[in-house]
Short mmCIF file of C-alpha atoms in Angstrom, two decimals:
data_model
loop_
_atom_site.label_atom_id
_atom_site.label_comp_id
_atom_site.label_asym_id
_atom_site.label_seq_id
_atom_site.Cartn_x
_atom_site.Cartn_y
_atom_site.Cartn_z
CA UNK B 1 137.12 53.25 92.34
CA UNK B 2 139.88 54.24 89.90
CA UNK B 3 140.89 57.84 89.22
CA UNK B 4 140.31 58.49 85.51
CA UNK B 5 142.43 61.17 83.78
CA UNK B 6 140.46 64.21 82.62
CA UNK B 7 141.55 63.70 79.01
CA UNK B 8 140.20 60.17 79.03
CA UNK B 9 136.88 61.41 80.45
CA UNK B 10 136.54 63.97 77.66
CA UNK B 11 137.40 61.40 75.01
CA UNK B 12 134.84 58.94 76.34
CA UNK B 13 132.14 61.64 76.50
CA UNK B 14 132.88 62.68 72.92
CA UNK B 15 132.12 59.24 71.54
CA UNK B 16 128.69 58.69 69.96
CA UNK B 17 126.52 56.62 72.31
CA UNK B 18 126.49 53.64 69.96
CA UNK B 19 130.28 53.64 69.67
CA UNK B 20 130.76 53.99 73.42
CA UNK B 21 128.41 51.06 74.08
CA UNK B 22 130.22 48.93 71.48
CA UNK B 23 133.58 49.55 73.17
CA UNK B 24 132.09 49.26 76.65
CA UNK B 25 130.72 45.83 75.81
CA UNK B 26 134.24 44.56 75.05
CA UNK B 27 135.68 45.62 78.43
CA UNK B 28 136.13 43.24 81.35
CA UNK B 29 133.46 43.71 84.06
CA UNK B 30 135.88 45.39 86.46
CA UNK B 31 136.61 48.13 83.89
CA UNK B 32 133.03 48.77 82.70
CA UNK B 33 132.10 50.82 85.78
CA UNK B 34 135.21 52.98 85.37
CA UNK B 35 134.34 53.58 81.72
CA UNK B 36 130.84 54.74 82.68
CA UNK B 37 132.18 57.02 85.39
CA UNK B 38 134.64 58.44 82.91
CA UNK B 39 132.02 59.17 80.27
CA UNK B 40 129.53 60.58 82.79
CA UNK B 41 132.00 63.24 83.96
CA UNK B 42 131.20 65.34 80.89
CA UNK B 43 128.11 63.55 79.53
CA UNK B 44 125.84 64.80 82.28
CA UNK B 45 122.67 63.95 80.37
CA UNK B 46 123.56 60.24 80.27
CA UNK B 47 124.65 60.43 83.90
CA UNK B 48 121.19 61.65 84.95
CA UNK B 49 119.22 59.21 82.81
CA UNK B 50 121.29 56.26 84.10
CA UNK B 51 121.56 57.12 87.80
CA UNK B 52 118.17 58.81 88.30
CA UNK B 53 115.85 57.24 85.68
CA UNK B 54 112.67 57.96 87.64
CA UNK B 55 113.36 61.70 87.40
CA UNK B 56 114.71 61.94 83.87
CA UNK B 57 112.59 59.74 81.64
CA UNK B 58 111.52 62.36 79.08
CA UNK B 59 113.62 63.52 76.12
CA UNK B 60 115.80 66.57 76.69
CA UNK B 61 114.59 69.88 75.30
CA UNK B 62 116.74 72.81 74.20
CA UNK B 63 116.82 74.33 77.69
CA UNK B 64 117.98 71.06 79.24
CA UNK B 65 120.61 70.52 76.54
CA UNK B 66 121.98 74.04 76.98
CA UNK B 67 122.28 73.71 80.76
CA UNK B 68 123.80 70.23 80.63
CA UNK B 69 126.34 71.36 78.05
CA UNK B 70 127.75 74.21 80.14
CA UNK B 71 131.17 74.27 81.75
CA UNK B 72 131.36 72.26 84.97
CA UNK B 73 134.87 73.12 86.11
CA UNK B 74 135.72 72.05 89.68
CA UNK B 75 135.86 74.77 92.30
CA UNK B 76 139.61 74.38 92.85
CA UNK B 77 140.27 75.49 89.25
CA UNK B 78 138.09 78.62 89.39
CA UNK B 79 140.32 80.71 91.66
CA UNK B 80 140.35 84.37 90.69
CA UNK B 81 137.02 84.47 88.90
CA UNK B 82 133.36 84.28 89.82
CA UNK B 83 130.64 83.04 87.47
CA UNK B 84 127.15 84.54 87.42
CA UNK B 85 124.49 82.80 85.30
CA UNK B 86 120.73 83.19 85.04
CA UNK B 87 118.07 81.33 83.12
CA UNK B 88 114.45 82.34 82.64
CA UNK B 89 112.55 79.21 81.67
CA UNK B 90 108.81 78.40 81.56
CA UNK B 91 106.97 76.87 84.46
CA UNK B 92 106.62 73.11 84.20
CA UNK B 93 109.85 72.60 82.26
CA UNK B 94 111.54 70.64 85.09
CA UNK B 95 113.91 73.46 86.08
CA UNK B 96 114.05 72.34 89.69
CA UNK B 97 114.37 68.66 88.83
CA UNK B 98 117.27 69.39 86.49
CA UNK B 99 118.88 71.53 89.16
CA UNK B 100 118.76 68.62 91.62
CA UNK B 101 120.40 66.37 89.05
CA UNK B 102 123.21 68.86 88.47
CA UNK B 103 123.90 69.02 92.21
CA UNK B 104 124.03 65.23 92.43
CA UNK B 105 126.61 65.27 89.63
CA UNK B 106 128.60 67.97 91.47
CA UNK B 107 128.84 65.70 94.53
CA UNK B 108 129.79 62.55 92.64
CA UNK B 109 132.71 64.26 90.91
CA UNK B 110 133.76 66.51 93.78
CA UNK B 111 133.13 69.68 91.76
CA UNK B 112 131.89 71.84 94.64
CA UNK B 113 132.95 72.26 98.25
CA UNK B 114 129.89 73.95 99.74
CA UNK B 115 126.54 74.50 98.03
CA UNK B 116 123.77 76.84 99.20
CA UNK B 117 120.26 76.22 97.83
CA UNK B 118 118.07 79.34 97.87
CA UNK B 119 114.35 79.70 97.11
CA UNK B 120 111.71 82.34 97.72
CA UNK B 121 110.71 80.54 100.92
CA UNK B 122 112.66 78.24 103.23
CA UNK B 123 110.16 75.39 102.73
CA UNK B 124 110.86 75.44 98.98
CA UNK B 125 114.63 75.35 99.43
CA UNK B 126 114.21 72.64 102.05
CA UNK B 127 112.14 70.56 99.61
CA UNK B 128 115.17 70.48 97.30
CA UNK B 129 117.74 69.66 99.98
CA UNK B 130 115.42 67.07 101.55
CA UNK B 131 115.19 65.26 98.22
CA UNK B 132 118.97 65.36 97.79
CA UNK B 133 119.41 64.13 101.36
CA UNK B 134 117.26 61.08 100.58
CA UNK B 135 118.98 60.41 97.26
CA UNK B 136 122.40 60.20 98.88
CA UNK B 137 121.15 58.13 101.81
CA UNK B 138 119.65 55.51 99.51
CA UNK B 139 122.08 52.59 99.55
CA UNK B 140 120.24 50.46 96.99
CA UNK B 141 120.27 52.57 93.85
CA UNK B 142 122.19 52.80 90.58
CA UNK B 143 123.76 56.00 91.87
CA UNK B 144 125.03 54.39 95.07
CA UNK B 145 126.29 51.27 93.28
CA UNK B 146 128.27 53.29 90.74
CA UNK B 147 129.50 56.20 92.89
CA UNK B 148 128.85 55.23 96.51
CA UNK B 149 128.50 54.36 99.22
CA UNK B 150 127.96 57.92 100.45
CA UNK B 151 128.27 59.05 104.03
CA UNK B 152 125.62 61.67 104.90
CA UNK B 153 125.64 63.61 108.15
CA UNK B 154 123.44 66.43 109.36
CA UNK B 155 119.80 67.25 108.70
CA UNK B 156 117.83 68.32 105.62
CA UNK B 157 118.51 72.06 106.19
CA UNK B 158 122.27 71.59 106.63
CA UNK B 159 124.14 68.40 105.79
CA UNK B 160 127.28 67.10 104.14
CA UNK B 161 127.91 64.22 101.73
CA UNK B 162 131.23 62.38 101.69
CA UNK B 163 132.15 60.23 98.67
CA UNK B 164 134.29 57.05 98.81
CA UNK B 165 137.40 59.02 97.75
CA UNK B 166 136.95 61.29 100.80
CA UNK B 167 135.59 64.45 99.16
CA UNK B 168 133.04 66.24 101.35
CA UNK B 169 130.34 68.53 99.92
CA UNK B 170 128.23 70.65 102.27
CA UNK B 171 124.63 71.72 101.64
CA UNK B 172 122.64 74.56 103.18
CA UNK B 173 118.98 75.54 102.54
CA UNK B 174 118.03 79.22 102.79
CA UNK B 175 115.17 81.53 101.82
CA UNK B 176 115.95 84.48 99.55
CA UNK B 177 116.50 87.38 101.95
CA UNK B 178 117.98 85.34 104.79
CA UNK B 179 121.64 86.10 105.38
CA UNK B 180 124.04 83.80 103.52
CA UNK B 181 127.20 85.86 103.71
CA UNK B 182 129.33 84.35 106.47
CA UNK B 183 127.97 80.82 106.06
CA UNK B 184 130.71 78.18 105.95
CA UNK B 185 131.33 74.43 106.05
CA UNK B 186 134.34 73.61 108.24
CA UNK B 187 135.68 77.09 107.56
CA UNK B 188 135.08 76.94 103.78
CA UNK B 189 132.74 79.51 102.23
CA UNK B 190 130.16 78.62 99.56
CA UNK B 191 131.57 77.68 96.18
CA UNK B 192 128.15 77.45 94.52
CA UNK B 193 124.86 79.22 95.25
CA UNK B 194 121.80 78.11 93.30
CA UNK B 195 118.69 80.28 93.40
CA UNK B 196 115.55 78.44 92.37
CA UNK B 197 112.64 80.87 91.81
CA UNK B 198 113.98 83.41 94.30
CA UNK B 199 111.15 85.95 94.01
CA UNK B 200 107.73 85.57 95.59
CA UNK B 201 104.86 86.03 93.10
CA UNK B 202 102.69 87.69 95.75
CA UNK B 203 105.30 90.39 96.45
CA UNK B 204 106.96 91.02 93.11
CA UNK B 205 104.52 93.82 92.22
CA UNK B 206 105.83 95.91 95.12
CA UNK B 207 108.62 98.20 93.82
CA UNK B 208 110.11 98.58 97.30
CA UNK B 209 110.32 94.79 97.65
CA UNK B 210 112.06 94.50 94.29
CA UNK B 211 114.68 97.00 95.44
CA UNK B 212 115.22 95.00 98.65
CA UNK B 213 115.70 91.76 96.67
CA UNK B 214 118.23 93.28 94.28
CA UNK B 215 120.14 94.82 97.17
CA UNK B 216 120.23 91.47 98.99
CA UNK B 217 121.56 89.73 95.89
CA UNK B 218 124.32 92.27 95.40
CA UNK B 219 125.32 92.90 99.01
CA UNK B 220 124.92 89.41 100.46
CA UNK B 221 124.84 86.57 97.94
CA UNK B 222 127.50 87.88 95.56
CA UNK B 223 129.84 88.45 98.51
CA UNK B 224 129.31 85.06 100.16
CA UNK B 225 131.91 83.10 98.18
CA UNK B 226 135.60 82.43 98.75
CA UNK B 227 137.78 85.51 99.20
CA UNK B 228 140.06 84.28 96.41
CA UNK B 229 137.12 83.87 94.02
CA UNK B 230 135.65 80.80 92.40
CA UNK B 231 132.00 81.30 93.34
CA UNK B 232 129.30 80.15 90.90
CA UNK B 233 125.86 81.74 91.24
CA UNK B 234 123.08 80.10 89.20
CA UNK B 235 119.66 81.78 89.16
CA UNK B 236 116.84 79.68 87.68
CA UNK B 237 113.36 81.08 87.53
CA UNK B 238 110.50 82.63 85.61
CA UNK B 239 110.18 86.36 84.91
CA UNK B 240 107.28 87.47 87.07
CA UNK B 241 107.46 91.23 86.44
CA UNK B 242 109.09 93.45 83.79
CA UNK B 243 111.23 95.02 86.54
CA UNK B 244 111.89 91.88 88.59
CA UNK B 245 115.38 90.93 89.71
CA UNK B 246 115.56 88.14 87.13
CA UNK B 247 114.37 90.46 84.34
CA UNK B 248 117.16 92.89 85.20
CA UNK B 249 119.82 90.17 85.48
CA UNK B 250 118.99 89.02 81.94
CA UNK B 251 120.01 92.50 80.75
CA UNK B 252 123.07 92.76 83.01
CA UNK B 253 126.36 92.39 81.08
CA UNK B 254 127.97 90.90 84.18
CA UNK B 255 125.62 87.91 84.01
CA UNK B 256 125.36 85.20 81.39
CA UNK B 257 121.61 85.11 80.83
CA UNK B 258 119.28 83.16 78.55
CA UNK B 259 115.51 83.48 78.20
CA UNK B 260 113.42 80.54 77.03
CA UNK B 261 109.76 80.51 75.96
CA UNK B 262 107.38 77.55 75.92
CA UNK B 263 106.18 78.60 72.47
CA UNK B 264 109.23 79.61 70.46
CA UNK B 265 107.26 80.37 67.31
CA UNK B 266 103.50 80.87 67.00
CA UNK B 267 101.34 79.09 64.41
CA UNK B 268 100.49 81.09 61.32
CA UNK B 269 96.85 80.00 60.81
CA UNK B 270 95.16 82.13 63.46
CA UNK B 271 91.73 81.70 61.85
CA UNK B 272 91.64 77.95 62.48
CA UNK B 273 92.83 78.41 66.06
CA UNK B 274 90.07 80.97 66.64
CA UNK B 275 87.51 78.52 65.26
CA UNK B 276 88.91 75.86 67.59
CA UNK B 277 88.63 78.29 70.51
CA UNK B 278 84.97 78.97 69.73
CA UNK B 279 84.28 75.24 69.97
CA UNK B 280 86.08 74.95 73.29
CA UNK B 281 84.36 77.93 74.91
CA UNK B 282 80.86 76.95 73.79
CA UNK B 283 79.33 75.85 77.08
CA UNK B 284 76.27 74.47 75.29
CA UNK B 285 78.44 71.57 74.06
CA UNK B 286 78.66 70.20 77.58
CA UNK B 287 81.25 69.66 80.27
CA UNK B 288 84.85 70.81 80.04
CA UNK B 289 85.89 67.29 79.09
CA UNK B 290 83.30 67.18 76.30
CA UNK B 291 84.32 70.61 75.01
CA UNK B 292 88.01 69.61 75.15
CA UNK B 293 87.24 66.49 73.13
CA UNK B 294 85.28 68.43 70.51
CA UNK B 295 88.02 71.03 70.15
CA UNK B 296 90.73 68.38 70.05
CA UNK B 297 88.87 66.49 67.32
CA UNK B 298 88.78 69.71 65.29
CA UNK B 299 92.49 70.15 65.91
CA UNK B 300 93.19 66.57 64.86
CA UNK B 301 91.27 67.06 61.61
CA UNK B 302 93.20 70.24 60.80
CA UNK B 303 96.48 69.57 62.58
CA UNK B 304 98.85 70.10 59.66
CA UNK B 305 97.48 73.56 58.98
CA UNK B 306 97.17 74.49 62.68
CA UNK B 307 100.71 73.36 63.48
CA UNK B 308 102.23 75.23 60.56
CA UNK B 309 104.80 77.76 61.71
CA UNK B 310 104.64 76.70 65.37
CA UNK B 311 107.60 75.53 67.44
CA UNK B 312 107.29 74.42 71.04
CA UNK B 313 110.26 74.28 73.41
CA UNK B 314 109.13 70.93 74.81
CA UNK B 315 106.28 69.29 72.94
CA UNK B 316 106.29 66.36 75.37
CA UNK B 317 105.84 68.54 78.46
CA UNK B 318 103.51 71.10 76.85
CA UNK B 319 102.07 70.28 73.41
CA UNK B 320 100.77 73.08 71.23
CA UNK B 321 97.09 72.21 71.79
CA UNK B 322 97.54 72.15 75.58
CA UNK B 323 99.32 75.51 75.32
CA UNK B 324 96.29 77.04 73.62
CA UNK B 325 93.90 75.48 76.13
CA UNK B 326 95.87 77.29 78.84
CA UNK B 327 95.38 80.56 76.98
CA UNK B 328 91.63 79.93 76.75
CA UNK B 329 91.21 78.87 80.38
CA UNK B 330 93.84 80.84 82.29
CA UNK B 331 94.19 83.89 80.10
CA UNK B 332 96.89 85.35 77.91
CA UNK B 333 98.31 87.24 80.90
CA UNK B 334 98.97 83.98 82.77
CA UNK B 335 100.54 82.33 79.72
CA UNK B 336 102.77 85.30 78.91
CA UNK B 337 104.05 85.35 82.50
CA UNK B 338 104.26 81.66 83.36
CA UNK B 339 105.09 80.16 79.96
CA UNK B 340 106.60 82.92 77.83
CA UNK B 341 108.64 84.90 80.40
CA UNK B 342 106.90 88.02 79.13
CA UNK B 343 104.77 89.36 82.01
CA UNK B 344 102.51 92.20 81.08
CA UNK B 345 103.75 95.68 81.76
CA UNK B 346 101.55 97.01 84.61
CA UNK B 347 101.11 100.25 82.66
CA UNK B 348 99.39 98.37 79.81
CA UNK B 349 95.64 97.89 79.70
CA UNK B 350 94.68 94.41 80.85
CA UNK B 351 91.01 94.19 79.84
CA UNK B 352 89.26 95.26 76.62
CA UNK B 353 85.73 96.05 77.84
CA UNK B 354 84.62 97.05 74.34
CA UNK B 355 84.99 93.36 73.41
CA UNK B 356 83.01 92.02 76.38
CA UNK B 357 79.91 90.02 75.45
CA UNK B 358 76.75 91.97 76.29
CA UNK B 359 73.47 90.72 77.72
CA UNK B 360 70.14 92.46 78.28
CA UNK B 361 68.47 92.58 81.69
CA UNK B 362 64.66 92.52 81.87
CA UNK B 363 62.50 92.70 85.02
CA UNK B 364 62.05 88.94 85.28
CA UNK B 365 64.55 87.54 82.77
CA UNK B 366 67.81 88.13 80.95
CA UNK B 367 68.66 87.83 77.27
CA UNK B 368 72.12 86.40 76.63
CA UNK B 369 74.56 87.58 73.97
CA UNK B 370 73.36 84.65 71.86
CA UNK B 371 69.74 85.87 72.12
CA UNK B 372 68.55 83.24 74.56
CA UNK B 373 65.96 84.43 77.11
CA UNK B 374 66.40 82.94 80.58
CA UNK B 375 63.89 83.49 83.35
CA UNK B 376 65.15 84.83 86.67
CA UNK B 377 63.67 81.78 88.39
CA UNK B 378 66.10 79.60 86.39
CA UNK B 379 69.19 81.53 87.49
CA UNK B 380 71.54 81.30 90.45
CA UNK B 381 72.43 84.77 91.71
CA UNK B 382 75.32 86.07 93.81
CA UNK B 383 75.50 89.52 95.38
CA UNK B 384 78.80 90.87 96.66
CA UNK B 385 79.12 94.06 98.67
CA UNK B 386 82.53 95.74 98.83
CA UNK B 387 82.12 98.21 101.65
CA UNK B 388 83.78 101.63 102.00
CA UNK B 389 83.59 104.40 104.58
CA UNK B 390 81.73 106.40 101.98
CA UNK B 391 83.75 109.62 102.19
CA UNK B 392 84.52 111.78 99.17
CA UNK B 393 88.13 110.55 99.00
CA UNK B 394 87.48 106.91 99.87
CA UNK B 395 86.98 104.00 97.51
CA UNK B 396 83.50 103.47 96.11
CA UNK B 397 81.31 101.02 98.05
CA UNK B 398 80.42 98.60 95.25
CA UNK B 399 77.53 96.14 95.13
CA UNK B 400 77.76 93.71 92.21
CA UNK B 401 75.19 91.14 91.11
CA UNK B 402 76.22 88.18 88.93
CA UNK B 403 73.93 85.35 87.77
CA UNK B 404 74.67 81.89 86.37
CA UNK B 405 72.52 79.80 84.06
CA UNK B 406 72.29 76.02 83.84
CA UNK B 407 75.01 75.80 81.19
CA UNK B 408 77.50 77.77 83.28
CA UNK B 409 77.38 81.16 81.54
CA UNK B 410 77.52 84.04 83.99
CA UNK B 411 75.96 87.49 83.67
CA UNK B 412 76.85 90.75 85.40
CA UNK B 413 73.35 92.07 86.04
CA UNK B 414 74.11 95.25 87.96
CA UNK B 415 76.86 97.19 89.70
CA UNK B 416 76.00 100.03 92.04
CA UNK B 417 78.75 102.40 93.17
CA UNK B 418 77.65 105.43 95.16
CA UNK B 419 79.61 106.99 98.01
CA UNK B 420 77.26 106.87 100.96
CA UNK B 421 77.38 106.14 104.70
CA UNK B 422 77.21 102.67 106.20
CA UNK B 423 73.47 102.84 106.89
CA UNK B 424 72.75 103.63 103.24
CA UNK B 425 75.07 100.83 102.10
CA UNK B 426 73.17 98.43 104.30
CA UNK B 427 69.87 99.62 102.83
CA UNK B 428 71.32 99.15 99.35
CA UNK B 429 72.12 95.49 100.06
CA UNK B 430 68.60 94.91 101.39
CA UNK B 431 67.21 96.51 98.24
CA UNK B 432 69.45 94.48 95.94
CA UNK B 433 68.58 91.24 97.71
CA UNK B 434 64.86 91.98 97.35
CA UNK B 435 65.31 92.77 93.66
CA UNK B 436 66.88 89.38 92.85
CA UNK B 437 65.57 87.04 95.53
CA UNK B 438 63.08 85.47 93.11
CA UNK B 439 66.04 83.67 91.55
CA UNK B 440 66.35 79.89 91.78
CA UNK B 441 69.13 80.33 94.37
CA UNK B 442 70.82 83.37 95.86
CA UNK B 443 73.83 84.09 98.05
CA UNK B 444 75.02 87.42 99.44
CA UNK B 445 78.65 87.87 100.45
CA UNK B 446 81.16 90.36 101.74
CA UNK B 447 84.61 90.36 103.31
CA UNK B 448 84.98 89.85 107.04
CA UNK B 449 85.61 93.56 107.66
CA UNK B 450 82.31 94.48 106.01
CA UNK B 451 80.62 91.76 108.04
CA UNK B 452 81.82 93.47 111.21
CA UNK B 453 81.24 97.07 110.16
CA UNK B 454 78.06 96.83 108.07
CA UNK B 455 76.20 93.58 108.72
CA UNK B 456 76.58 93.04 112.46
CA UNK B 457 75.69 94.65 115.74
CA UNK B 458 72.55 96.41 116.89
CA UNK B 459 71.89 98.26 113.62
CA UNK B 460 71.84 95.09 111.57
CA UNK B 461 69.64 93.27 114.07
CA UNK B 462 67.31 96.26 114.24
CA UNK B 463 66.89 96.10 110.45
CA UNK B 464 65.97 92.43 110.62
CA UNK B 465 63.55 92.90 113.52
CA UNK B 466 61.83 95.88 111.89
CA UNK B 467 61.34 94.04 108.62
CA UNK B 468 60.07 90.91 110.31
CA UNK B 469 57.48 92.89 112.32
CA UNK B 470 56.36 94.66 109.14
CA UNK B 471 55.90 91.34 107.35
CA UNK B 472 58.73 92.13 104.92
CA UNK B 473 61.35 89.58 103.86
CA UNK B 474 63.94 89.70 106.61
CA UNK B 475 65.96 86.46 106.73
CA UNK B 476 68.94 87.69 104.69
CA UNK B 477 72.07 85.75 105.58
CA UNK B 478 75.44 87.26 104.70
CA UNK B 479 78.37 84.99 103.92
CA UNK B 480 81.64 86.61 105.03
CA UNK B 481 85.00 85.69 103.51
CA UNK B 482 88.57 86.52 104.54
CA UNK B 483 90.39 88.04 101.58
CA UNK B 484 94.04 87.00 101.73
CA UNK B 485 94.87 86.72 98.01
CA UNK B 486 96.41 89.59 96.05
CA UNK B 487 93.56 91.70 94.67
CA UNK B 488 95.19 92.30 91.28
CA UNK B 489 95.69 88.57 90.83
CA UNK B 490 92.04 87.91 91.71
CA UNK B 491 90.72 90.49 89.26
CA UNK B 492 93.06 89.35 86.50
CA UNK B 493 91.79 85.78 86.94
CA UNK B 494 88.45 86.63 85.30
CA UNK B 495 90.06 87.74 82.04
CA UNK B 496 89.52 84.36 80.32
CA UNK B 497 85.85 84.44 81.36
CA UNK B 498 85.51 87.88 79.77
CA UNK B 499 87.39 86.96 76.59
CA UNK B 500 85.49 83.70 76.09
CA UNK B 501 82.06 85.19 76.73
CA UNK B 502 81.59 82.99 79.79
CA UNK B 503 81.07 86.19 81.76
CA UNK B 504 78.68 88.57 79.99
CA UNK B 505 77.88 92.13 81.00
CA UNK B 506 74.60 94.00 81.09
CA UNK B 507 74.52 96.74 78.49
CA UNK B 508 72.99 98.99 81.13
CA UNK B 509 76.01 99.09 83.47
CA UNK B 510 77.25 102.58 84.36
CA UNK B 511 80.19 104.00 82.34
CA UNK B 512 82.40 103.95 85.44
CA UNK B 513 82.40 100.13 85.35
CA UNK B 514 83.85 100.06 81.82
CA UNK B 515 86.32 102.76 82.77
CA UNK B 516 87.66 100.81 85.75
CA UNK B 517 88.09 97.67 83.65
CA UNK B 518 89.75 99.60 80.84
CA UNK B 519 92.29 101.26 83.17
CA UNK B 520 93.05 98.20 85.30
CA UNK B 521 95.52 97.68 86.95
CA UNK B 522 96.61 101.35 87.03
CA UNK B 523 93.14 102.84 87.53
CA UNK B 524 92.55 105.15 90.47
CA UNK B 525 89.72 102.82 91.53
CA UNK B 526 89.00 99.15 90.84
CA UNK B 527 85.95 98.63 93.07
CA UNK B 528 83.68 97.40 90.26
CA UNK B 529 86.05 94.71 88.88
CA UNK B 530 86.82 93.68 92.45
CA UNK B 531 83.16 93.23 93.43
CA UNK B 532 82.33 91.48 90.14
CA UNK B 533 85.21 89.03 90.62
CA UNK B 534 84.00 88.20 94.13
CA UNK B 535 80.38 87.72 93.05
CA UNK B 536 81.59 85.50 90.21
CA UNK B 537 83.67 83.55 92.73
CA UNK B 538 80.63 83.04 94.96
CA UNK B 539 78.89 81.36 92.03
CA UNK B 540 81.79 79.10 91.17
CA UNK B 541 82.78 78.26 94.76
CA UNK B 542 81.75 74.80 95.96
CA UNK B 543 79.88 76.04 99.05
CA UNK B 544 76.13 75.39 98.62
CA UNK B 545 73.95 78.40 97.85
CA UNK B 546 70.68 79.19 99.59
CA UNK B 547 67.61 77.91 97.76
CA UNK B 548 64.95 80.57 97.22
CA UNK B 549 62.31 77.92 97.82
CA UNK B 550 63.54 77.51 101.39
CA UNK B 551 63.02 81.17 102.22
CA UNK B 552 59.90 82.77 103.54
#
């Protein structure tokens, strides 16, 4: 494999593709490979599409073009200076895939000596290095035929790749927070550290954790490179919190930072998009697929007007219509965080209870927001009890009842929040179950702690025995669930249901329910939204409910 002068590489890369191919076609076969290697040194986009076509089949978007166009100076020429870069890009934009391609290019041209791949968890970093490990071990590929054969030694967590000209590049996989400073490959310290989504979504809300992450970045990662300088640190991720490490790096003058949004400009005709939304959220139309089709047909008939003013970062990966469907199904909070790199400030109100659809609850039926009367015997009902110790300073023990009709609309029928001892909470659940047990199906649930403290032991069995002897309904079964998901995330997940009118609220709910929704997530208490979310989940979970016809 010939050594091609840097000037020649730059000249070849500067040629338009058509002109390069015309000249390439005139070269003898033994020189064609050298010409491609020369052009690919600085035309990294063509390098990736040629050597890894299965990964890079889609057109490049602006984010890809920006990254691929950046300086890729070899580590030996960077002495005396470190480079810190960060990019906030939407989920689903192939950030990680592009990162892998860049690292493959680094190896082929000997640009780095030792690369550390960092992710929020070791398994995520290992997934990247494992893929790279396999790429370089594949002997029958365009990459190997043009730049190989490669010699790979080590395992997926720590390995080295040696090219035919003898350059050796080491790789190490680490989780963000695991010591990197001091790591070396044959005595050489890292020349490049790439951080792919370094922050954990389930911990980023904790201010103490955010301080720990920033301290680790500054005290460990930024000091892990060569003593003489030359370290490149690339952070790629999505802004998960207004005060996250990535959010702060984007504002740090010592870092070169760029923020990208999936929707770079919003459409101007909001009225047509709202009409399209009403079609999509109308459960009477049918299944999700049928509603999607109806809404998409409306979009197709009005596309010119609905597209006006809009600009998507990558219309192939996320078209405008799919972007709006995400807003309707996952909520604006999800889209702002995952697609727009604009997570909601925790101090801002999340829900607008004054806009919630209202229903009316009658003794044996409900009346929906659309005026449809549905008999209790046609509804599926879920009761969730969120227990509390009942003291004056404790959370409120909340019992929420949510029903679902045949079309899939759900209705918050009642929420009871009174601080009272365990025995009274147990009596409340019995009373609530009796009130709604005439429904078509019913399920009662709680978390596993409540199961142990409220609905187990001698007291619970005594209740059942007493009721059975008195000829009163007694066969109440409680479904217990282990809650291991972040509570704020769970509660926020019902926002689309509230906005779309899929979850309607009884007009007779106590004012404290509206207050807790209005002040979420900074409210002193969130017991009502929490219990409502869990009851709603019981209805949408796949586990079969108990048929009222099977009960005595």
